Short mmCIF file of C-alpha atoms in Angstrom, two decimals:
data_model
loop_
_atom_site.label_atom_id
_atom_site.label_comp_id
_atom_site.label_asym_id
_atom_site.label_seq_id
_atom_site.Cartn_x
_atom_site.Cartn_y
_atom_site.Cartn_z
CA MET A 1 24.87 -71.82 45.00
CA PRO A 2 21.76 -69.58 44.99
CA ARG A 3 19.33 -70.31 42.13
CA ARG A 4 19.63 -66.78 40.67
CA THR A 5 23.44 -66.98 40.61
CA ALA A 6 23.30 -70.42 38.97
CA THR A 7 20.89 -69.14 36.36
CA MET A 8 23.11 -66.15 35.54
CA LEU A 9 26.17 -68.37 35.35
CA ALA A 10 24.40 -70.82 33.01
CA ALA A 11 23.22 -67.94 30.81
CA ALA A 12 26.75 -66.52 30.68
CA LEU A 13 28.18 -69.91 29.71
CA ILE A 14 25.56 -70.34 26.99
CA LEU A 15 26.33 -66.85 25.67
CA ILE A 16 30.05 -67.60 25.61
CA ALA A 17 29.38 -70.89 23.83
CA LEU A 18 27.21 -69.15 21.22
CA LEU A 19 29.86 -66.46 20.70
CA CYS A 20 32.57 -69.09 20.24
CA ALA A 21 30.36 -70.98 17.81
CA GLY A 22 29.69 -67.75 15.90
CA LEU A 23 33.42 -67.13 15.60
CA LEU A 24 34.11 -70.68 14.41
CA ILE A 25 31.18 -71.15 12.02
CA LYS A 26 32.11 -69.97 8.52
CA VAL A 27 29.42 -68.59 6.22
CA PRO A 28 29.48 -68.14 2.39
CA TYR A 29 29.49 -64.35 2.51
CA SER A 30 31.93 -61.50 1.86
CA GLU A 31 31.88 -57.86 2.85
CA MET A 32 32.02 -54.68 0.78
CA SER A 33 32.92 -51.37 2.38
CA PRO A 34 33.85 -47.86 1.21
CA GLY A 35 37.32 -47.72 -0.32
CA PRO A 36 39.63 -44.73 -0.78
CA THR A 37 38.81 -41.93 -3.21
CA VAL A 38 41.40 -40.32 -5.49
CA ASN A 39 41.34 -36.84 -7.00
CA THR A 40 42.06 -37.32 -10.71
CA LEU A 41 43.25 -33.69 -10.80
CA GLY A 42 45.71 -34.27 -7.97
CA LYS A 43 48.73 -36.36 -7.10
CA VAL A 44 49.35 -39.78 -5.62
CA LYS A 45 52.71 -40.43 -3.95
CA GLY A 46 53.99 -37.16 -5.36
CA GLU A 47 53.09 -37.94 -8.98
CA PRO A 48 50.16 -36.41 -10.93
CA VAL A 49 47.42 -38.95 -11.57
CA LEU A 50 46.96 -37.59 -15.09
CA GLN A 51 50.14 -36.74 -16.98
CA ILE A 52 49.97 -35.05 -20.40
CA SER A 53 52.98 -34.21 -22.55
CA GLY A 54 53.14 -32.75 -26.06
CA ARG A 55 49.99 -30.67 -25.61
CA LYS A 56 49.23 -27.45 -23.74
CA THR A 57 47.50 -27.98 -20.41
CA TYR A 58 45.77 -25.56 -18.05
CA PRO A 59 45.63 -25.11 -14.26
CA THR A 60 42.79 -26.83 -12.43
CA SER A 61 41.20 -26.46 -9.02
CA GLY A 62 38.77 -28.39 -6.87
CA ASN A 63 38.27 -32.14 -6.96
CA LEU A 64 37.11 -34.71 -9.47
CA ASN A 65 37.39 -37.80 -7.31
CA MET A 66 37.05 -41.36 -8.53
CA THR A 67 35.65 -43.71 -5.90
CA THR A 68 36.40 -47.31 -4.97
CA VAL A 69 35.02 -50.21 -2.98
CA ARG A 70 37.04 -52.37 -0.61
CA VAL A 71 36.16 -56.09 -0.62
CA THR A 72 37.32 -59.09 1.37
CA GLY A 73 39.64 -61.50 -0.42
CA ALA A 74 38.50 -64.61 -2.25
CA ASP A 75 40.24 -66.89 0.26
CA TYR A 76 38.76 -65.11 3.29
CA ARG A 77 35.85 -66.94 4.90
CA MET A 78 33.64 -64.72 7.03
CA ASN A 79 32.40 -66.11 10.33
CA LEU A 80 28.84 -65.80 11.55
CA VAL A 81 29.65 -62.99 14.01
CA GLY A 82 31.35 -60.95 11.28
CA ALA A 83 28.41 -61.45 8.95
CA MET A 84 25.90 -60.34 11.59
CA TYR A 85 27.99 -57.26 12.39
CA GLY A 86 28.21 -56.43 8.68
CA TRP A 87 24.45 -56.77 8.25
CA LEU A 88 23.88 -54.32 11.10
CA SER A 89 26.54 -51.84 9.93
CA HIS A 90 25.38 -48.95 7.73
CA ASP A 91 28.81 -48.32 6.20
CA GLY A 92 29.29 -51.87 4.93
CA VAL A 93 27.29 -54.51 3.10
CA VAL A 94 27.42 -58.29 3.28
CA VAL A 95 26.90 -60.11 -0.03
CA PRO A 96 27.10 -63.76 -1.11
CA HIS A 97 30.73 -64.74 -1.71
CA ASP A 98 29.88 -65.95 -5.24
CA THR A 99 28.69 -62.45 -6.15
CA LEU A 100 32.25 -61.16 -5.89
CA TYR A 101 34.05 -64.33 -6.97
CA PRO A 102 31.78 -66.29 -9.33
CA ASP A 103 32.60 -69.75 -10.69
CA GLY A 104 35.18 -70.42 -8.01
CA LYS A 105 37.40 -67.59 -9.22
CA THR A 106 40.55 -67.16 -7.15
CA GLU A 107 41.72 -63.85 -5.74
CA GLN A 108 44.64 -63.87 -8.18
CA GLN A 109 42.32 -64.41 -11.14
CA SER A 110 40.00 -61.67 -9.93
CA THR A 111 42.92 -59.27 -9.46
CA GLN A 112 44.20 -59.99 -12.98
CA GLU A 113 40.75 -59.48 -14.47
CA ASN A 114 40.30 -56.21 -12.59
CA ALA A 115 43.71 -55.01 -13.75
CA GLU A 116 42.79 -55.71 -17.38
CA GLU A 117 39.46 -53.91 -17.00
CA PHE A 118 41.21 -50.95 -15.37
CA SER A 119 43.71 -50.75 -18.23
CA GLN A 120 40.91 -50.85 -20.80
CA SER A 121 38.95 -48.19 -18.91
CA GLN A 122 41.98 -45.88 -19.07
CA GLU A 123 42.22 -46.36 -22.84
CA SER A 124 38.50 -45.68 -23.35
CA ALA A 125 38.66 -42.66 -21.02
CA LYS A 126 41.40 -41.12 -23.17
CA VAL A 127 39.52 -41.77 -26.41
CA ALA A 128 36.22 -40.44 -25.01
CA ALA A 129 37.85 -37.28 -23.64
CA LEU A 130 39.61 -36.45 -26.90
CA ASN A 131 36.49 -37.20 -28.94
CA GLU A 132 34.52 -34.88 -26.66
CA LEU A 133 37.07 -32.14 -27.38
CA GLY A 134 37.08 -32.81 -31.13
CA ILE A 135 40.68 -34.02 -31.13
CA PRO A 136 41.17 -36.80 -33.73
CA VAL A 137 42.29 -40.22 -32.46
CA ALA A 138 43.59 -42.81 -34.91
CA SER A 139 42.45 -46.39 -34.33
CA ARG A 140 43.42 -49.79 -35.69
CA VAL A 141 42.29 -53.39 -35.26
CA VAL A 142 44.72 -55.59 -33.36
CA VAL A 143 45.01 -59.08 -31.93
CA SER A 144 43.97 -58.72 -28.29
CA THR A 145 44.45 -62.31 -27.16
CA VAL A 146 45.49 -65.64 -28.66
CA VAL A 147 43.83 -68.78 -27.31
CA LYS A 148 46.21 -71.44 -26.04
CA ASP A 149 46.55 -74.51 -28.30
CA SER A 150 44.54 -72.80 -31.06
CA PRO A 151 45.57 -72.66 -34.76
CA ALA A 152 46.73 -69.06 -34.27
CA GLN A 153 49.13 -69.84 -31.42
CA GLY A 154 52.67 -69.08 -32.55
CA ARG A 155 51.40 -67.55 -35.81
CA LEU A 156 49.71 -64.43 -34.50
CA HIS A 157 50.60 -62.51 -31.33
CA ALA A 158 48.88 -59.99 -29.05
CA GLY A 159 49.45 -56.51 -30.45
CA ASP A 160 49.71 -57.56 -34.10
CA VAL A 161 47.85 -55.07 -36.29
CA ILE A 162 45.31 -56.79 -38.55
CA LYS A 163 45.14 -54.93 -41.87
CA LYS A 164 43.26 -57.47 -44.00
CA VAL A 165 41.66 -60.91 -43.90
CA ASP A 166 41.68 -62.75 -47.22
CA GLY A 167 42.52 -59.47 -48.93
CA THR A 168 39.53 -57.61 -47.46
CA ASP A 169 40.27 -54.49 -45.41
CA VAL A 170 39.50 -54.80 -41.70
CA LYS A 171 38.01 -51.67 -40.12
CA GLN A 172 36.29 -52.97 -36.97
CA PRO A 173 37.17 -55.87 -34.62
CA GLU A 174 33.95 -57.67 -35.52
CA ASP A 175 35.02 -57.72 -39.19
CA VAL A 176 37.66 -60.35 -38.35
CA ALA A 177 35.17 -62.94 -37.06
CA LYS A 178 32.80 -62.32 -39.97
CA LEU A 179 35.55 -62.94 -42.52
CA VAL A 180 36.96 -66.00 -40.75
CA THR A 181 33.55 -67.68 -40.36
CA ARG A 182 32.96 -67.48 -44.11
CA HIS A 183 35.29 -70.48 -44.23
CA GLU A 184 34.61 -74.09 -43.36
CA PRO A 185 36.75 -75.67 -40.61
CA GLY A 186 39.97 -76.97 -42.13
CA GLU A 187 40.21 -74.26 -44.77
CA ASP A 188 43.03 -71.71 -44.90
CA VAL A 189 42.51 -68.04 -44.08
CA THR A 190 45.09 -65.37 -44.90
CA PHE A 191 45.83 -62.52 -42.47
CA THR A 192 47.73 -59.44 -43.56
CA ILE A 193 49.33 -58.06 -40.42
CA VAL A 194 51.90 -55.63 -39.09
CA PRO A 195 53.83 -57.40 -36.30
CA ALA A 196 53.40 -55.97 -32.81
CA LYS A 197 57.06 -54.94 -32.45
CA THR A 198 56.98 -53.06 -35.76
CA ALA A 199 53.75 -51.29 -34.80
CA GLN A 200 55.09 -50.30 -31.37
CA ALA A 201 58.32 -48.92 -32.86
CA ALA A 202 56.35 -46.87 -35.39
CA GLU A 203 54.08 -45.50 -32.65
CA LYS A 204 57.08 -44.32 -30.61
CA ALA A 205 58.45 -42.59 -33.72
CA GLY A 206 55.10 -40.96 -34.41
CA LYS A 207 54.69 -42.73 -37.76
CA GLU A 208 52.20 -45.10 -39.34
CA PRO A 209 53.36 -48.72 -39.09
CA GLU A 210 54.80 -50.25 -42.26
CA GLY A 211 56.18 -53.63 -43.24
CA SER A 212 53.07 -55.81 -43.37
CA ARG A 213 53.28 -59.54 -44.04
CA LYS A 214 50.87 -62.36 -44.76
CA VAL A 215 50.16 -65.22 -42.36
CA VAL A 216 48.18 -68.26 -43.51
CA ILE A 217 46.31 -70.18 -40.79
CA THR A 218 44.23 -73.34 -41.13
CA THR A 219 40.92 -72.90 -39.36
CA ALA A 220 39.51 -75.28 -36.76
CA LYS A 221 35.95 -76.08 -35.66
CA ALA A 222 34.62 -74.02 -32.79
CA PRO A 223 33.77 -76.00 -29.63
CA GLY A 224 30.06 -76.78 -29.60
CA ASP A 225 29.23 -75.69 -33.14
CA LYS A 226 30.44 -75.87 -36.74
CA ARG A 227 31.90 -72.37 -37.10
CA ALA A 228 35.43 -71.96 -38.37
CA ILE A 229 37.81 -70.25 -35.94
CA VAL A 230 41.50 -69.47 -35.67
CA GLY A 231 41.56 -68.78 -31.91
CA ILE A 232 42.05 -65.05 -31.51
CA GLN A 233 40.12 -62.17 -29.99
CA ALA A 234 40.32 -58.97 -32.03
CA GLY A 235 40.23 -55.55 -30.39
CA THR A 236 40.95 -51.90 -31.03
CA ASP A 237 44.18 -50.06 -30.37
CA HIS A 238 44.47 -46.28 -30.53
CA THR A 239 47.23 -43.90 -31.51
CA PHE A 240 46.98 -40.60 -29.64
CA PRO A 241 48.27 -37.28 -31.03
CA PHE A 242 50.14 -36.62 -27.77
CA ARG A 243 51.13 -38.63 -24.74
CA ILE A 244 48.68 -39.31 -21.92
CA ASP A 245 49.66 -41.38 -18.88
CA ILE A 246 47.41 -42.35 -15.99
CA GLU A 247 49.57 -43.10 -12.96
CA LEU A 248 47.54 -44.99 -10.40
CA ALA A 249 48.39 -48.35 -8.85
CA ASP A 250 46.47 -50.76 -6.61
CA VAL A 251 43.15 -49.96 -8.28
CA GLY A 252 41.16 -52.31 -10.49
CA GLY A 253 37.96 -52.54 -12.49
CA PRO A 254 36.42 -50.25 -15.09
CA SER A 255 34.43 -47.86 -12.91
CA ALA A 256 36.89 -44.91 -12.92
CA GLY A 257 36.50 -44.27 -16.65
CA LEU A 258 34.13 -41.32 -16.38
CA MET A 259 36.22 -39.46 -13.81
CA PHE A 260 39.44 -40.00 -15.78
CA SER A 261 37.78 -38.52 -18.88
CA LEU A 262 36.53 -35.48 -16.98
CA GLY A 263 39.97 -34.93 -15.42
CA LEU A 264 41.59 -34.99 -18.86
CA ILE A 265 39.03 -32.55 -20.26
CA ASP A 266 39.63 -30.20 -17.33
CA LYS A 267 43.40 -30.25 -17.89
CA LEU A 268 43.10 -29.78 -21.68
CA THR A 269 40.68 -26.82 -21.63
CA PRO A 270 41.14 -23.29 -20.23
CA THR A 271 37.78 -23.35 -18.43
CA ASP A 272 37.94 -24.55 -14.82
CA LEU A 273 35.35 -27.33 -14.83
CA THR A 274 34.86 -27.59 -11.08
CA GLY A 275 35.10 -23.94 -10.05
CA GLY A 276 37.01 -25.16 -7.00
CA LYS A 277 34.19 -27.42 -5.83
CA PHE A 278 34.52 -31.00 -4.54
CA ILE A 279 32.85 -33.41 -6.97
CA ALA A 280 33.10 -37.18 -6.92
CA GLY A 281 31.61 -39.81 -9.16
CA THR A 282 31.80 -43.18 -10.82
CA GLY A 283 30.85 -44.92 -14.04
CA THR A 284 32.33 -46.96 -16.84
CA ILE A 285 32.84 -45.26 -20.17
CA ASP A 286 33.22 -46.45 -23.74
CA ASP A 287 35.07 -44.87 -26.65
CA LYS A 288 31.94 -42.95 -27.67
CA GLY A 289 31.45 -41.43 -24.21
CA LYS A 290 28.53 -43.56 -23.02
CA VAL A 291 28.49 -43.92 -19.22
CA GLY A 292 27.69 -47.40 -17.87
CA PRO A 293 26.61 -48.78 -14.46
CA ILE A 294 28.95 -50.04 -11.76
CA GLY A 295 28.77 -52.16 -8.61
CA GLY A 296 28.87 -51.06 -4.99
CA ILE A 297 27.20 -47.70 -5.57
CA THR A 298 26.06 -47.23 -1.96
CA MET A 299 29.59 -47.87 -0.66
CA LYS A 300 31.00 -45.35 -3.12
CA LEU A 301 28.50 -42.73 -1.96
CA VAL A 302 29.63 -43.18 1.64
CA GLY A 303 33.29 -42.99 0.62
CA ALA A 304 32.67 -39.80 -1.36
CA ARG A 305 30.74 -38.17 1.48
CA ASP A 306 33.43 -39.06 4.01
CA ALA A 307 36.11 -37.60 1.71
CA GLY A 308 34.24 -34.27 1.57
CA ALA A 309 32.36 -34.43 -1.75
CA ARG A 310 29.26 -32.27 -2.19
CA TYR A 311 28.15 -33.63 -5.59
CA PHE A 312 28.22 -37.17 -6.95
CA LEU A 313 28.06 -37.99 -10.67
CA THR A 314 25.86 -41.09 -10.82
CA PRO A 315 25.35 -43.43 -13.81
CA ALA A 316 21.69 -43.35 -14.82
CA GLU A 317 21.32 -47.11 -14.31
CA ASN A 318 22.56 -46.78 -10.71
CA CYS A 319 20.31 -43.84 -9.88
CA GLU A 320 17.47 -45.74 -8.24
CA ALA A 321 19.76 -47.63 -5.86
CA ALA A 322 21.77 -44.49 -5.08
CA ALA A 323 18.71 -42.35 -4.42
CA SER A 324 17.27 -44.91 -2.02
CA ASP A 325 20.22 -44.52 0.37
CA THR A 326 21.95 -41.18 -0.19
CA PRO A 327 24.23 -39.91 2.60
CA ASP A 328 23.31 -36.52 4.06
CA GLY A 329 24.98 -33.57 2.36
CA LEU A 330 25.57 -35.31 -0.96
CA THR A 331 23.73 -34.24 -4.13
CA LEU A 332 23.30 -36.92 -6.79
CA VAL A 333 23.72 -35.86 -10.43
CA LYS A 334 22.37 -38.25 -13.04
CA VAL A 335 24.61 -38.84 -16.10
CA LYS A 336 24.16 -40.96 -19.22
CA THR A 337 27.07 -39.68 -21.30
CA LEU A 338 30.34 -37.82 -20.90
CA ASP A 339 28.69 -34.80 -22.47
CA ASP A 340 25.95 -34.95 -19.80
CA ALA A 341 28.58 -34.94 -17.07
CA ARG A 342 30.51 -32.08 -18.63
CA LYS A 343 27.38 -29.91 -18.92
CA SER A 344 26.43 -30.69 -15.31
CA LEU A 345 29.89 -29.63 -14.14
CA GLU A 346 29.49 -26.36 -15.98
CA LYS A 347 26.21 -25.76 -14.12
CA ILE A 348 27.81 -26.59 -10.78
CA GLU A 349 30.71 -24.24 -11.54
CA LYS A 350 28.23 -21.42 -12.28
CA GLY A 351 26.08 -22.20 -9.25
CA ASP A 352 23.10 -23.18 -11.42
CA THR A 353 22.38 -26.32 -9.40
CA ALA A 354 18.59 -26.08 -9.70
CA GLY A 355 18.80 -27.35 -13.27
CA LEU A 356 20.92 -30.42 -12.54
CA PRO A 357 19.50 -33.77 -13.66
CA SER A 358 18.71 -35.67 -10.47
CA CYS A 359 18.27 -39.29 -9.42
CA SER A 360 14.97 -40.71 -8.27
CA ALA A 361 14.26 -43.63 -5.96
CA ASP A 362 11.18 -44.59 -7.99
#
């Protein structure tokens, strides 16, 4: 065999061997890529994303798209070739596997956690939108979770409304812990509650829940310190003056909160917020309308651009990362609060884009 042919054959065999090794070698990385976007003013599978009954709504136009990120599953192990391709690809990003699934979290656990965060983001989006419009929202302190094998297990249940602790009115979730920790471990604490079923029945009937009862629980010592605990997590539940449903499946996490709030505001006010324009965005939101940062901002920008968005509402804390890699044709709009976002939409609708708050890469 001629020397040149032998050399080429050896090189080809080495290349094939390296490729096979690259396919077989697993690396501790996962990939993030742009996920689908959803118009909160539109429909999914024939059903409106935002459904409002018991209150007058108004026609809308344009787009207020929430954005998502697609990630590889917790059980998927990327090979070396896939990782190298991801590193070279502009529309995807390779990150350490533990970044997406910390502490050995399974895909099922991550999915459950994302579902809970998504549900909470919907609740906060409703509250923030109605507060922005000056529509009163009643709130109450409830049992969010009960710790397994804790003193409260079997005595208190998720959804129970906490009216008082030791006869003292409870107005905020943090009041519960303060009142319980006044005790020493082993002492009794008295909860005045409205059972979850009673509260839910009253809410459906549009009435305030009645029929409270007292539950006495013996406190235990908190793991690692001497605080008294009963083993519950208190939270806030809201009663809305009309029905609001957010119909969207197969989406998780809290990052759609801002866009849900804006969609609700658009439907509940006669002014067309978008003016027919295509606007996308992201951001968590709390009950008071504060917009928080999210993960995967660069992937969401790509997804928004590919869907046709011209403007992207960007949480202030994500601005630097977003501005450093903004897709062509997409204008970033910096937002800190729901009110900021609403005012920016009004400027976009009027064509006054020169005054929009912008993101900087500095």
